[in-house]
Amino acid sequence: MKAANSGVLFLIELGALAGAAYWGFTRDVSAAWLLGLAAPAVLVALWALFGSPRAKYRTSGAGRVGFEVFWFGAGALALFASGAQVWGLAFAVVCVVSKALAVAWSQ
């Protein structure tokens, strides 16, 4: 069960990036392709700086919780903002359940 949750944790990381990209590509602006590339790039940069196991400014405790709420919340909010409310809600629920299990199992 823990191994399955580890896989889900990885997939929701990718889901946050996909949500941000989807939001960017669906904007009704002339440079939607740029937003579609830039939005996930910003999330990747933030993850590299604060969230990854080898992050330069690794967060812990309440700072880690706040960072992850912001980071995964950005993916869910991006889906909501792009008109995919059901997918945004489903993504948010999966994030909350998976992260709660990760805390309970010390993952």
Short mmCIF file of N, CA, C and O in Angstrom, two decimals:
data_model
loop_
_atom_site.label_atom_id
_atom_site.label_comp_id
_atom_site.label_asym_id
_atom_site.label_seq_id
_atom_site.Cartn_x
_atom_site.Cartn_y
_atom_site.Cartn_z
N MET A 1 0.81 -1.19 0.00
CA MET A 1 0.00 0.00 0.00
C MET A 1 0.86 1.26 0.00
O MET A 1 0.53 2.22 -0.67
N LYS A 2 1.97 1.22 0.76
CA LYS A 2 2.86 2.38 0.80
C LYS A 2 3.52 2.60 -0.56
O LYS A 2 3.71 3.73 -0.99
N ALA A 3 3.86 1.51 -1.23
CA ALA A 3 4.49 1.63 -2.55
C ALA A 3 3.51 2.26 -3.55
O ALA A 3 3.90 3.09 -4.37
N ALA A 4 2.25 1.87 -3.45
CA ALA A 4 1.24 2.45 -4.34
C ALA A 4 1.10 3.94 -4.07
O ALA A 4 0.98 4.74 -5.01
N ASN A 5 1.12 4.33 -2.81
CA ASN A 5 1.00 5.75 -2.49
C ASN A 5 2.23 6.52 -2.97
O ASN A 5 2.10 7.67 -3.39
N SER A 6 3.39 5.90 -2.94
CA SER A 6 4.59 6.57 -3.47
C SER A 6 4.40 6.86 -4.96
O SER A 6 4.79 7.93 -5.44
N GLY A 7 3.81 5.92 -5.67
CA GLY A 7 3.52 6.14 -7.08
C GLY A 7 2.51 7.25 -7.29
O GLY A 7 2.66 8.07 -8.19
N VAL A 8 1.49 7.29 -6.44
CA VAL A 8 0.48 8.34 -6.53
C VAL A 8 1.11 9.69 -6.24
O VAL A 8 0.81 10.69 -6.89
N LEU A 9 2.00 9.75 -5.25
CA LEU A 9 2.68 11.01 -4.93
C LEU A 9 3.43 11.54 -6.14
O LEU A 9 3.41 12.73 -6.43
N PHE A 10 4.11 10.65 -6.86
CA PHE A 10 4.82 11.07 -8.07
C PHE A 10 3.84 11.53 -9.15
O PHE A 10 4.06 12.55 -9.80
N LEU A 11 2.75 10.81 -9.30
CA LEU A 11 1.77 11.18 -10.33
C LEU A 11 1.09 12.51 -10.03
O LEU A 11 0.79 13.27 -10.96
N ILE A 12 0.85 12.82 -8.75
CA ILE A 12 0.23 14.13 -8.48
C ILE A 12 1.22 15.27 -8.69
O ILE A 12 0.82 16.38 -9.01
N GLU A 13 2.51 14.99 -8.55
CA GLU A 13 3.50 16.01 -8.91
C GLU A 13 3.40 16.31 -10.40
O GLU A 13 3.39 17.48 -10.82
N LEU A 14 3.32 15.26 -11.20
CA LEU A 14 3.16 15.45 -12.64
C LEU A 14 1.81 16.09 -12.96
O LEU A 14 1.70 16.91 -13.88
N GLY A 15 0.78 15.74 -12.18
CA GLY A 15 -0.55 16.31 -12.39
C GLY A 15 -0.58 17.82 -12.15
O GLY A 15 -1.26 18.55 -12.87
N ALA A 16 0.16 18.28 -11.15
CA ALA A 16 0.23 19.72 -10.90
C ALA A 16 0.87 20.43 -12.08
O ALA A 16 0.41 21.50 -12.50
N LEU A 17 1.91 19.84 -12.63
CA LEU A 17 2.57 20.44 -13.79
C LEU A 17 1.64 20.41 -15.01
O LEU A 17 1.56 21.40 -15.76
N ALA A 18 0.94 19.30 -15.19
CA ALA A 18 0.01 19.19 -16.32
C ALA A 18 -1.13 20.20 -16.19
O ALA A 18 -1.54 20.81 -17.18
N GLY A 19 -1.63 20.39 -14.97
CA GLY A 19 -2.69 21.37 -14.75
C GLY A 19 -2.25 22.78 -15.09
O GLY A 19 -2.98 23.55 -15.71
N ALA A 20 -1.03 23.12 -14.68
CA ALA A 20 -0.49 24.44 -14.98
C ALA A 20 -0.31 24.63 -16.49
O ALA A 20 -0.62 25.68 -17.04
N ALA A 21 0.20 23.59 -17.14
CA ALA A 21 0.38 23.66 -18.60
C ALA A 21 -0.96 23.79 -19.31
O ALA A 21 -1.12 24.60 -20.23
N TYR A 22 -1.93 23.02 -18.88
CA TYR A 22 -3.27 23.06 -19.48
C TYR A 22 -3.86 24.46 -19.34
O TYR A 22 -4.44 25.00 -20.29
N TRP A 23 -3.71 25.03 -18.15
CA TRP A 23 -4.21 26.39 -17.94
C TRP A 23 -3.57 27.35 -18.94
O TRP A 23 -4.25 28.15 -19.57
N GLY A 24 -2.26 27.27 -19.09
CA GLY A 24 -1.56 28.19 -19.99
C GLY A 24 -1.96 28.02 -21.44
O GLY A 24 -2.21 29.01 -22.14
N PHE A 25 -2.05 26.78 -21.87
CA PHE A 25 -2.38 26.53 -23.28
C PHE A 25 -3.83 26.87 -23.62
O PHE A 25 -4.14 27.09 -24.79
N THR A 26 -4.71 26.91 -22.63
CA THR A 26 -6.12 27.20 -22.91
C THR A 26 -6.47 28.67 -22.73
O THR A 26 -7.64 29.03 -22.90
N ARG A 27 -5.51 29.51 -22.42
CA ARG A 27 -5.80 30.94 -22.28
C ARG A 27 -6.11 31.51 -23.66
O ARG A 27 -5.56 31.08 -24.66
N ASP A 28 -6.97 32.49 -23.68
CA ASP A 28 -7.38 33.12 -24.94
C ASP A 28 -6.52 34.37 -25.17
O ASP A 28 -7.02 35.49 -25.17
N VAL A 29 -5.23 34.14 -25.33
CA VAL A 29 -4.29 35.21 -25.60
C VAL A 29 -3.41 34.78 -26.77
O VAL A 29 -3.34 33.60 -27.11
N SER A 30 -2.74 35.74 -27.36
CA SER A 30 -1.94 35.42 -28.54
C SER A 30 -0.72 34.56 -28.21
O SER A 30 -0.24 33.81 -29.05
N ALA A 31 -0.22 34.64 -27.00
CA ALA A 31 0.96 33.87 -26.61
C ALA A 31 0.60 32.76 -25.63
O ALA A 31 1.31 32.51 -24.66
N ALA A 32 -0.50 32.06 -25.90
CA ALA A 32 -0.93 30.99 -25.01
C ALA A 32 0.13 29.89 -24.93
O ALA A 32 0.32 29.28 -23.88
N TRP A 33 0.83 29.66 -26.01
CA TRP A 33 1.88 28.64 -26.00
C TRP A 33 2.97 29.00 -25.01
O TRP A 33 3.54 28.12 -24.35
N LEU A 34 3.26 30.30 -24.87
CA LEU A 34 4.28 30.74 -23.92
C LEU A 34 3.81 30.51 -22.48
O LEU A 34 4.57 30.03 -21.64
N LEU A 35 2.55 30.83 -22.20
CA LEU A 35 1.99 30.56 -20.87
C LEU A 35 1.97 29.07 -20.58
O LEU A 35 2.23 28.65 -19.45
N GLY A 36 1.65 28.28 -21.59
CA GLY A 36 1.61 26.83 -21.43
C GLY A 36 2.96 26.23 -21.10
O GLY A 36 3.04 25.18 -20.46
N LEU A 37 4.01 26.88 -21.52
CA LEU A 37 5.36 26.42 -21.19
C LEU A 37 5.89 27.07 -19.91
O LEU A 37 6.60 26.43 -19.13
N ALA A 38 5.54 28.33 -19.71
CA ALA A 38 6.08 29.07 -18.57
C ALA A 38 5.46 28.66 -17.24
O ALA A 38 6.16 28.59 -16.23
N ALA A 39 4.17 28.40 -17.21
CA ALA A 39 3.50 28.07 -15.95
C ALA A 39 4.09 26.81 -15.30
O ALA A 39 4.47 26.85 -14.12
N PRO A 40 4.24 25.70 -16.02
CA PRO A 40 4.87 24.55 -15.38
C PRO A 40 6.35 24.78 -15.11
O PRO A 40 6.90 24.23 -14.15
N ALA A 41 7.00 25.60 -15.93
CA ALA A 41 8.42 25.89 -15.69
C ALA A 41 8.62 26.61 -14.36
O ALA A 41 9.58 26.34 -13.63
N VAL A 42 7.70 27.50 -14.02
CA VAL A 42 7.77 28.19 -12.73
C VAL A 42 7.60 27.18 -11.60
O VAL A 42 8.33 27.21 -10.61
N LEU A 43 6.64 26.26 -11.74
CA LEU A 43 6.45 25.25 -10.71
C LEU A 43 7.67 24.34 -10.58
O LEU A 43 8.05 23.97 -9.47
N VAL A 44 8.28 23.98 -11.70
CA VAL A 44 9.49 23.16 -11.65
C VAL A 44 10.61 23.88 -10.92
O VAL A 44 11.31 23.30 -10.09
N ALA A 45 10.77 25.16 -11.21
CA ALA A 45 11.82 25.94 -10.55
C ALA A 45 11.57 26.02 -9.04
O ALA A 45 12.50 25.87 -8.24
N LEU A 46 10.32 26.24 -8.65
CA LEU A 46 9.99 26.29 -7.22
C LEU A 46 10.24 24.95 -6.55
O LEU A 46 10.76 24.87 -5.43
N TRP A 47 9.89 23.86 -7.25
CA TRP A 47 10.12 22.53 -6.69
C TRP A 47 11.61 22.27 -6.53
O TRP A 47 12.06 21.72 -5.52
N ALA A 48 12.39 22.67 -7.51
CA ALA A 48 13.84 22.47 -7.44
C ALA A 48 14.46 23.26 -6.30
O ALA A 48 15.39 22.79 -5.65
N LEU A 49 13.95 24.45 -6.05
CA LEU A 49 14.51 25.29 -4.99
C LEU A 49 14.04 24.89 -3.60
O LEU A 49 14.82 24.98 -2.64
N PHE A 50 12.77 24.49 -3.46
CA PHE A 50 12.21 24.30 -2.12
C PHE A 50 11.64 22.91 -1.83
O PHE A 50 11.51 22.55 -0.66
N GLY A 51 11.27 22.14 -2.85
CA GLY A 51 10.53 20.91 -2.60
C GLY A 51 11.26 19.61 -2.80
O GLY A 51 10.92 18.62 -2.17
N SER A 52 12.24 19.59 -3.66
CA SER A 52 12.89 18.32 -3.97
C SER A 52 13.80 17.86 -2.82
O SER A 52 14.21 18.67 -1.99
N PRO A 53 14.11 16.57 -2.80
CA PRO A 53 15.00 16.08 -1.74
C PRO A 53 16.38 16.74 -1.75
O PRO A 53 17.03 16.82 -0.72
N ARG A 54 16.83 17.22 -2.90
CA ARG A 54 18.14 17.89 -2.98
C ARG A 54 18.00 19.39 -3.19
O ARG A 54 18.88 20.03 -3.77
N ALA A 55 16.91 19.97 -2.69
CA ALA A 55 16.65 21.40 -2.87
C ALA A 55 17.68 22.24 -2.13
O ALA A 55 18.15 21.87 -1.06
N LYS A 56 18.03 23.37 -2.72
CA LYS A 56 18.99 24.27 -2.10
C LYS A 56 18.43 24.87 -0.82
O LYS A 56 19.14 25.05 0.16
N TYR A 57 17.14 25.18 -0.82
CA TYR A 57 16.47 25.77 0.35
C TYR A 57 15.36 24.83 0.82
O TYR A 57 14.19 25.18 0.82
N ARG A 58 15.73 23.62 1.19
CA ARG A 58 14.75 22.60 1.58
C ARG A 58 13.91 23.07 2.76
O ARG A 58 14.42 23.58 3.74
N THR A 59 12.61 22.91 2.62
CA THR A 59 11.68 23.31 3.66
C THR A 59 11.36 22.11 4.56
O THR A 59 11.48 20.96 4.15
N SER A 60 10.93 22.41 5.78
CA SER A 60 10.51 21.35 6.69
C SER A 60 9.44 21.89 7.62
O SER A 60 9.25 23.11 7.73
N GLY A 61 8.74 21.00 8.27
CA GLY A 61 7.70 21.40 9.21
C GLY A 61 6.57 22.17 8.55
O GLY A 61 6.09 21.83 7.48
N ALA A 62 6.18 23.26 9.22
CA ALA A 62 5.07 24.08 8.72
C ALA A 62 5.40 24.73 7.39
O ALA A 62 4.52 24.90 6.53
N GLY A 63 6.66 25.08 7.18
CA GLY A 63 7.07 25.66 5.90
C GLY A 63 6.88 24.67 4.76
O GLY A 63 6.45 25.05 3.67
N ARG A 64 7.15 23.40 5.02
CA ARG A 64 6.96 22.36 4.00
C ARG A 64 5.48 22.20 3.68
O ARG A 64 5.09 22.08 2.53
N VAL A 65 4.67 22.18 4.73
CA VAL A 65 3.23 22.04 4.52
C VAL A 65 2.71 23.22 3.69
O VAL A 65 1.96 23.03 2.74
N GLY A 66 3.12 24.42 4.05
CA GLY A 66 2.70 25.60 3.31
C GLY A 66 3.15 25.56 1.87
O GLY A 66 2.37 25.89 0.96
N PHE A 67 4.39 25.14 1.65
CA PHE A 67 4.90 25.05 0.28
C PHE A 67 4.08 24.04 -0.54
O PHE A 67 3.70 24.32 -1.67
N GLU A 68 3.82 22.87 0.04
CA GLU A 68 3.09 21.85 -0.71
C GLU A 68 1.64 22.25 -0.95
O GLU A 68 1.08 21.94 -2.01
N VAL A 69 1.02 22.93 0.01
CA VAL A 69 -0.34 23.42 -0.20
C VAL A 69 -0.35 24.41 -1.37
O VAL A 69 -1.20 24.34 -2.25
N PHE A 70 0.63 25.31 -1.38
CA PHE A 70 0.74 26.27 -2.47
C PHE A 70 1.00 25.55 -3.80
O PHE A 70 0.35 25.82 -4.80
N TRP A 71 1.97 24.64 -3.81
CA TRP A 71 2.42 24.00 -5.05
C TRP A 71 1.33 23.13 -5.66
O TRP A 71 0.99 23.27 -6.84
N PHE A 72 0.76 22.22 -4.86
CA PHE A 72 -0.29 21.35 -5.39
C PHE A 72 -1.59 22.12 -5.58
O PHE A 72 -2.36 21.83 -6.49
N GLY A 73 -1.82 23.11 -4.73
CA GLY A 73 -2.99 23.96 -4.91
C GLY A 73 -2.94 24.73 -6.20
O GLY A 73 -3.97 24.97 -6.84
N ALA A 74 -1.75 25.11 -6.62
CA ALA A 74 -1.60 25.82 -7.90
C ALA A 74 -2.06 24.93 -9.05
O ALA A 74 -2.71 25.41 -9.99
N GLY A 75 -1.74 23.65 -8.99
CA GLY A 75 -2.19 22.73 -10.03
C GLY A 75 -3.71 22.60 -10.05
O GLY A 75 -4.33 22.63 -11.11
N ALA A 76 -4.30 22.46 -8.86
CA ALA A 76 -5.76 22.34 -8.78
C ALA A 76 -6.44 23.63 -9.21
O ALA A 76 -7.42 23.60 -9.97
N LEU A 77 -5.94 24.76 -8.76
CA LEU A 77 -6.54 26.05 -9.14
C LEU A 77 -6.38 26.32 -10.63
O LEU A 77 -7.26 26.93 -11.24
N ALA A 78 -5.28 25.88 -11.21
CA ALA A 78 -5.09 26.05 -12.65
C ALA A 78 -6.17 25.29 -13.42
O ALA A 78 -6.70 25.79 -14.41
N LEU A 79 -6.49 24.09 -12.96
CA LEU A 79 -7.55 23.33 -13.62
C LEU A 79 -8.90 24.02 -13.46
O LEU A 79 -9.67 24.11 -14.41
N PHE A 80 -9.18 24.52 -12.25
CA PHE A 80 -10.42 25.28 -12.03
C PHE A 80 -10.48 26.49 -12.96
O PHE A 80 -11.50 26.75 -13.58
N ALA A 81 -9.39 27.23 -13.04
CA ALA A 81 -9.36 28.46 -13.83
C ALA A 81 -9.50 28.19 -15.32
O ALA A 81 -9.95 29.06 -16.07
N SER A 82 -9.11 27.01 -15.76
CA SER A 82 -9.21 26.70 -17.18
C SER A 82 -10.57 26.11 -17.55
O SER A 82 -10.80 25.78 -18.70
N GLY A 83 -11.46 25.99 -16.56
CA GLY A 83 -12.80 25.49 -16.85
C GLY A 83 -12.99 24.02 -16.57
O GLY A 83 -14.08 23.49 -16.78
N ALA A 84 -11.98 23.34 -16.08
CA ALA A 84 -12.07 21.92 -15.78
C ALA A 84 -12.30 21.74 -14.27
O ALA A 84 -11.47 21.18 -13.56
N GLN A 85 -13.46 22.21 -13.80
CA GLN A 85 -13.74 22.20 -12.37
C GLN A 85 -13.78 20.80 -11.78
O GLN A 85 -13.28 20.57 -10.68
N VAL A 86 -14.37 19.86 -12.49
CA VAL A 86 -14.46 18.49 -11.97
C VAL A 86 -13.06 17.89 -11.84
O VAL A 86 -12.74 17.26 -10.83
N TRP A 87 -12.22 18.10 -12.84
CA TRP A 87 -10.85 17.61 -12.77
C TRP A 87 -10.06 18.31 -11.66
O TRP A 87 -9.25 17.69 -10.97
N GLY A 88 -10.29 19.59 -11.50
CA GLY A 88 -9.62 20.33 -10.43
C GLY A 88 -10.01 19.81 -9.06
O GLY A 88 -9.15 19.64 -8.18
N LEU A 89 -11.30 19.55 -8.87
CA LEU A 89 -11.77 19.02 -7.59
C LEU A 89 -11.22 17.61 -7.36
O LEU A 89 -10.75 17.29 -6.26
N ALA A 90 -11.26 16.78 -8.39
CA ALA A 90 -10.74 15.41 -8.27
C ALA A 90 -9.24 15.44 -7.94
O ALA A 90 -8.77 14.68 -7.08
N PHE A 91 -8.51 16.32 -8.59
CA PHE A 91 -7.08 16.43 -8.33
C PHE A 91 -6.83 16.87 -6.89
O PHE A 91 -5.96 16.32 -6.21
N ALA A 92 -7.59 17.84 -6.42
CA ALA A 92 -7.42 18.33 -5.05
C ALA A 92 -7.71 17.22 -4.04
O ALA A 92 -6.97 17.06 -3.05
N VAL A 93 -8.76 16.44 -4.27
CA VAL A 93 -9.10 15.35 -3.35
C VAL A 93 -8.00 14.29 -3.33
O VAL A 93 -7.58 13.83 -2.26
N VAL A 94 -7.51 13.91 -4.50
CA VAL A 94 -6.43 12.92 -4.55
C VAL A 94 -5.19 13.44 -3.84
O VAL A 94 -4.51 12.70 -3.11
N CYS A 95 -4.87 14.72 -4.02
CA CYS A 95 -3.71 15.31 -3.34
C CYS A 95 -3.87 15.24 -1.83
O CYS A 95 -2.95 14.83 -1.12
N VAL A 96 -5.02 15.63 -1.33
CA VAL A 96 -5.25 15.64 0.12
C VAL A 96 -5.16 14.23 0.69
O VAL A 96 -4.48 13.99 1.71
N VAL A 97 -5.80 13.27 0.05
CA VAL A 97 -5.79 11.89 0.55
C VAL A 97 -4.38 11.32 0.50
O VAL A 97 -3.89 10.73 1.47
N SER A 98 -3.70 11.48 -0.62
CA SER A 98 -2.36 10.92 -0.77
C SER A 98 -1.37 11.57 0.19
O SER A 98 -0.54 10.88 0.80
N LYS A 99 -1.45 12.87 0.34
CA LYS A 99 -0.53 13.56 1.27
C LYS A 99 -0.83 13.18 2.72
O LYS A 99 0.08 13.05 3.54
N ALA A 100 -2.11 13.00 3.06
CA ALA A 100 -2.47 12.57 4.42
C ALA A 100 -1.92 11.18 4.69
O ALA A 100 -1.38 10.92 5.78
N LEU A 101 -2.03 10.28 3.73
CA LEU A 101 -1.46 8.94 3.89
C LEU A 101 0.06 9.00 4.00
O LEU A 101 0.66 8.27 4.78
N ALA A 102 0.69 9.88 3.23
CA ALA A 102 2.15 10.01 3.28
C ALA A 102 2.60 10.47 4.67
O ALA A 102 3.62 9.99 5.19
N VAL A 103 1.86 11.38 5.26
CA VAL A 103 2.20 11.84 6.61
C VAL A 103 1.99 10.71 7.62
O VAL A 103 2.83 10.47 8.49
N ALA A 104 0.87 10.01 7.50
CA ALA A 104 0.57 8.91 8.43
C ALA A 104 1.60 7.79 8.33
O ALA A 104 1.94 7.16 9.32
N TRP A 105 2.12 7.56 7.13
CA TRP A 105 3.08 6.47 6.91
C TRP A 105 4.53 6.97 6.88
O TRP A 105 5.44 6.22 6.54
N SER A 106 4.77 8.23 7.20
CA SER A 106 6.12 8.81 7.22
C SER A 106 6.84 8.62 5.89
O SER A 106 8.00 8.20 5.85
N GLN A 107 6.18 8.95 4.83
CA GLN A 107 6.79 8.82 3.50
C GLN A 107 7.49 10.10 3.12
O GLN A 107 7.04 11.17 3.28
#
